[in-house]
mmCIF file of C-alpha atoms in Angstrom:
data_model
loop_
_atom_site.group_PDB
_atom_site.id
_atom_site.type_symbol
_atom_site.label_atom_id
_atom_site.label_comp_id
_atom_site.label_asym_id
_atom_site.label_seq_id
_atom_site.Cartn_x
_atom_site.Cartn_y
_atom_site.Cartn_z
ATOM 1 C CA HIS U 88 132.756 106.599 106.496
ATOM 2 C CA ALA U 89 129.141 105.555 107.186
ATOM 3 C CA PRO U 90 126.290 107.729 105.835
ATOM 4 C CA GLY U 91 124.556 109.622 108.408
ATOM 5 C CA PRO U 92 120.710 109.387 109.200
ATOM 6 C CA LEU U 93 119.782 112.469 107.031
ATOM 7 C CA GLY U 94 121.744 110.898 104.163
ATOM 8 C CA SER U 95 120.109 107.468 104.444
ATOM 9 C CA THR U 96 116.693 109.152 104.627
ATOM 10 C CA ILE U 97 117.215 111.167 101.654
ATOM 11 C CA MET U 98 118.585 108.316 99.820
ATOM 12 C CA ALA U 99 115.605 106.009 100.960
ATOM 13 C CA ALA U 100 113.078 108.770 100.113
ATOM 14 C CA ASN U 101 114.310 109.236 96.433
ATOM 15 C CA VAL U 102 114.571 105.313 95.975
ATOM 16 C CA LEU U 103 110.880 105.141 97.062
ATOM 17 C CA GLY U 104 110.158 107.898 94.837
ATOM 18 C CA GLY U 105 111.855 106.268 91.827
ATOM 19 C CA LEU U 106 110.172 102.829 92.490
ATOM 20 C CA SER U 107 106.694 104.501 92.566
ATOM 21 C CA GLY U 108 107.010 105.343 89.023
ATOM 22 C CA PHE U 109 106.468 101.401 88.382
ATOM 23 C CA VAL U 110 103.456 101.389 90.604
ATOM 24 C CA ALA U 111 102.100 104.594 88.691
ATOM 25 C CA ALA U 112 102.361 102.806 85.536
ATOM 26 C CA TRP U 113 100.110 99.914 86.751
ATOM 27 C CA LEU U 114 97.713 102.628 88.264
ATOM 28 C CA VAL U 115 97.352 104.603 85.167
ATOM 29 C CA ARG U 116 96.451 101.485 83.316
ATOM 30 C CA ARG U 117 93.848 100.374 85.946
ATOM 31 C CA ILE U 118 92.086 103.768 86.847
ATOM 32 C CA GLY U 119 93.498 106.237 84.396
ATOM 33 C CA ALA U 120 96.032 109.017 84.360
ATOM 34 C CA VAL U 121 93.770 111.800 85.981
ATOM 35 C CA ARG U 122 92.456 109.580 88.744
ATOM 36 C CA THR U 123 96.109 108.389 89.298
ATOM 37 C CA MET U 124 97.295 112.078 89.630
ATOM 38 C CA VAL U 125 94.376 113.133 92.093
ATOM 39 C CA TYR U 126 94.212 109.748 94.048
ATOM 40 C CA THR U 127 98.088 109.987 94.862
ATOM 41 C CA HIS U 128 98.668 113.971 94.831
ATOM 42 C CA LEU U 129 96.267 114.513 97.730
ATOM 43 C CA PRO U 130 97.205 111.707 100.116
ATOM 44 C CA SER U 131 100.996 112.643 99.476
ATOM 45 C CA ASN U 132 100.229 116.326 100.744
ATOM 46 C CA VAL U 133 98.457 115.180 103.635
ATOM 47 C CA LEU U 134 101.231 112.856 104.580
ATOM 48 C CA LEU U 135 103.521 115.977 104.006
ATOM 49 C CA ILE U 136 101.346 118.244 106.314
ATOM 50 C CA MET U 137 101.603 115.357 109.017
ATOM 51 C CA VAL U 138 105.501 115.105 109.158
ATOM 52 C CA PRO U 139 106.202 118.036 111.413
ATOM 53 C CA LEU U 140 103.142 116.950 113.720
ATOM 54 C CA MET U 141 104.765 113.549 114.551
ATOM 55 C CA PRO U 142 105.724 113.172 118.168
ATOM 56 C CA SER U 143 109.017 111.620 117.505
ATOM 57 C CA PRO U 144 111.683 111.957 114.694
ATOM 58 C CA GLY U 145 111.286 108.055 113.859
ATOM 59 C CA LEU U 146 107.629 108.485 113.255
ATOM 60 C CA ALA U 147 108.266 111.734 111.220
ATOM 61 C CA VAL U 148 110.940 110.000 109.014
ATOM 62 C CA ALA U 149 108.460 106.877 108.580
ATOM 63 C CA VAL U 150 105.573 109.261 107.514
ATOM 64 C CA LEU U 151 108.094 111.320 105.354
ATOM 65 C CA LEU U 152 109.155 107.926 103.658
ATOM 66 C CA ALA U 153 105.355 107.082 103.161
ATOM 67 C CA ARG U 154 104.868 110.438 101.477
ATOM 68 C CA PHE U 155 107.739 109.843 99.180
ATOM 69 C CA SER U 156 106.439 106.314 98.132
ATOM 70 C CA ILE U 157 103.396 108.090 96.369
ATOM 71 C CA SER U 158 104.862 111.723 96.010
ATOM 72 C CA GLN U 159 105.984 111.121 92.388
ATOM 73 C CA MET U 160 103.170 108.962 91.034
ATOM 74 C CA ASP U 161 101.524 111.940 89.376
ATOM 75 C CA VAL U 162 104.633 112.760 87.331
ATOM 76 C CA PRO U 163 104.424 109.704 84.784
ATOM 77 C CA ALA U 164 100.722 110.093 85.035
ATOM 78 C CA ARG U 165 100.676 113.656 83.911
ATOM 79 C CA GLN U 166 103.137 112.928 81.319
ATOM 80 C CA ALA U 167 100.844 110.146 79.798
ATOM 81 C CA TYR U 168 97.844 112.439 79.939
ATOM 82 C CA VAL U 169 99.407 115.287 78.211
ATOM 83 C CA GLN U 170 100.937 113.015 75.544
ATOM 84 C CA ALA U 171 97.495 111.478 74.832
ATOM 85 C CA VAL U 172 95.591 114.849 74.631
ATOM 86 C CA VAL U 173 97.981 116.733 72.324
ATOM 87 C CA GLN U 174 98.716 116.130 68.599
ATOM 88 C CA PRO U 175 101.704 113.968 67.718
ATOM 89 C CA ASN U 176 103.439 117.091 66.366
ATOM 90 C CA GLU U 177 103.035 118.892 69.478
ATOM 91 C CA ARG U 178 104.042 116.321 72.007
ATOM 92 C CA SER U 179 107.636 117.438 72.406
ATOM 93 C CA ALA U 180 106.695 120.959 72.996
ATOM 94 C CA ALA U 181 103.773 120.124 75.447
ATOM 95 C CA GLY U 182 106.053 117.847 77.529
ATOM 96 C CA GLY U 183 108.764 120.271 77.523
ATOM 97 C CA VAL U 184 106.478 123.180 78.636
ATOM 98 C CA THR U 185 104.834 121.141 81.414
ATOM 99 C CA ASN U 186 108.267 120.004 82.741
ATOM 100 C CA VAL U 187 109.634 123.480 82.680
ATOM 101 C CA VAL U 188 106.531 124.898 84.515
ATOM 102 C CA ARG U 189 106.903 122.084 87.151
ATOM 103 C CA SER U 190 110.630 122.485 87.565
ATOM 104 C CA LEU U 191 110.172 126.268 88.086
ATOM 105 C CA GLY U 192 107.603 125.731 90.710
ATOM 106 C CA VAL U 193 109.760 123.428 92.635
ATOM 107 C CA SER U 194 112.798 125.625 92.187
ATOM 108 C CA ALA U 195 110.661 128.688 93.612
ATOM 109 C CA ALA U 196 109.258 126.840 96.570
ATOM 110 C CA PRO U 197 112.204 127.201 98.834
ATOM 111 C CA LEU U 198 112.341 130.705 98.493
ATOM 112 C CA LEU U 199 108.701 131.184 99.105
ATOM 113 C CA VAL U 200 109.007 128.994 102.237
ATOM 114 C CA GLY U 201 111.943 131.143 103.507
ATOM 115 C CA LEU U 202 109.832 134.232 102.942
ATOM 116 C CA PHE U 203 106.762 133.040 104.512
ATOM 117 C CA SER U 204 108.423 130.978 107.393
ATOM 118 C CA LEU U 205 108.623 134.071 109.559
ATOM 119 C CA PRO U 206 107.459 133.144 113.126
ATOM 120 C CA SER U 207 104.543 135.466 112.538
ATOM 121 C CA GLN U 208 103.335 134.054 109.258
ATOM 122 C CA SER U 209 103.862 130.328 109.964
ATOM 123 C CA ALA U 210 100.203 129.263 110.982
ATOM 124 C CA ALA U 211 98.844 131.424 108.028
ATOM 125 C CA THR U 212 101.339 129.938 105.668
ATOM 126 C CA THR U 213 100.503 126.485 106.641
ATOM 127 C CA THR U 214 96.797 127.001 106.425
ATOM 128 C CA THR U 215 96.862 128.664 103.143
ATOM 129 C CA ALA U 216 98.961 125.959 101.581
ATOM 130 C CA ALA U 217 96.692 123.142 102.912
ATOM 131 C CA ALA U 218 93.611 125.158 101.786
ATOM 132 C CA ALA U 219 95.128 125.711 98.258
ATOM 133 C CA THR U 220 95.888 122.104 97.977
ATOM 134 C CA PHE U 221 92.499 120.653 99.077
ATOM 135 C CA HIS U 222 90.880 123.291 96.683
ATOM 136 C CA TYR U 223 92.906 122.367 93.606
ATOM 137 C CA ILE U 224 92.833 118.630 94.031
ATOM 138 C CA PRO U 225 88.998 118.302 93.841
ATOM 139 C CA SER U 226 88.686 120.514 90.986
ATOM 140 C CA GLN U 227 91.229 118.449 88.869
ATOM 141 C CA ALA U 228 88.866 115.403 89.444
ATOM 142 C CA SER U 229 85.638 116.646 87.670
ATOM 143 C CA PRO U 230 83.784 114.282 85.772
ATOM 144 C CA GLN U 231 84.656 115.881 82.497
ATOM 145 C CA ARG U 232 88.420 115.611 83.255
ATOM 146 C CA ALA U 233 88.060 112.054 84.564
ATOM 147 C CA THR U 234 86.397 111.009 81.199
ATOM 148 C CA ALA U 235 89.472 111.986 79.317
ATOM 149 C CA SER U 236 91.773 109.788 81.497
ATOM 150 C CA ILE U 237 94.302 107.254 79.847
ATOM 151 C CA HIS U 238 93.750 103.520 80.345
#
């Protein structure tokens, strides 16, 4: 039985996400962990916002795959940054806490989407999510934070 288009798309997205970790390591060495997180997270969210706006399913899949090619680059960069700024005896706990918080956020997202995806809420939800993302990202790229990046 051949895989369906949805399965193939999800597989390709996950393969791209996994391969992006290698590119993330290179980026962290070149521009630092904080800049890698910022410079990959914002375009990733812009691409995600663009997916439902695409005029055809093929273009939507292409944009989604482009999004997945950079969407996980902030994870190894964040892990490297956290490990660099905490004391050696606190690294395991710090890594665990940041991963648990991220996992809880990811697991809560489908519930929140369901709650806020009522027809009367959809425009407000999209606008709020986009505004929150664009407000959060620049605040993470402040010069004070950028100087603490890992090379």
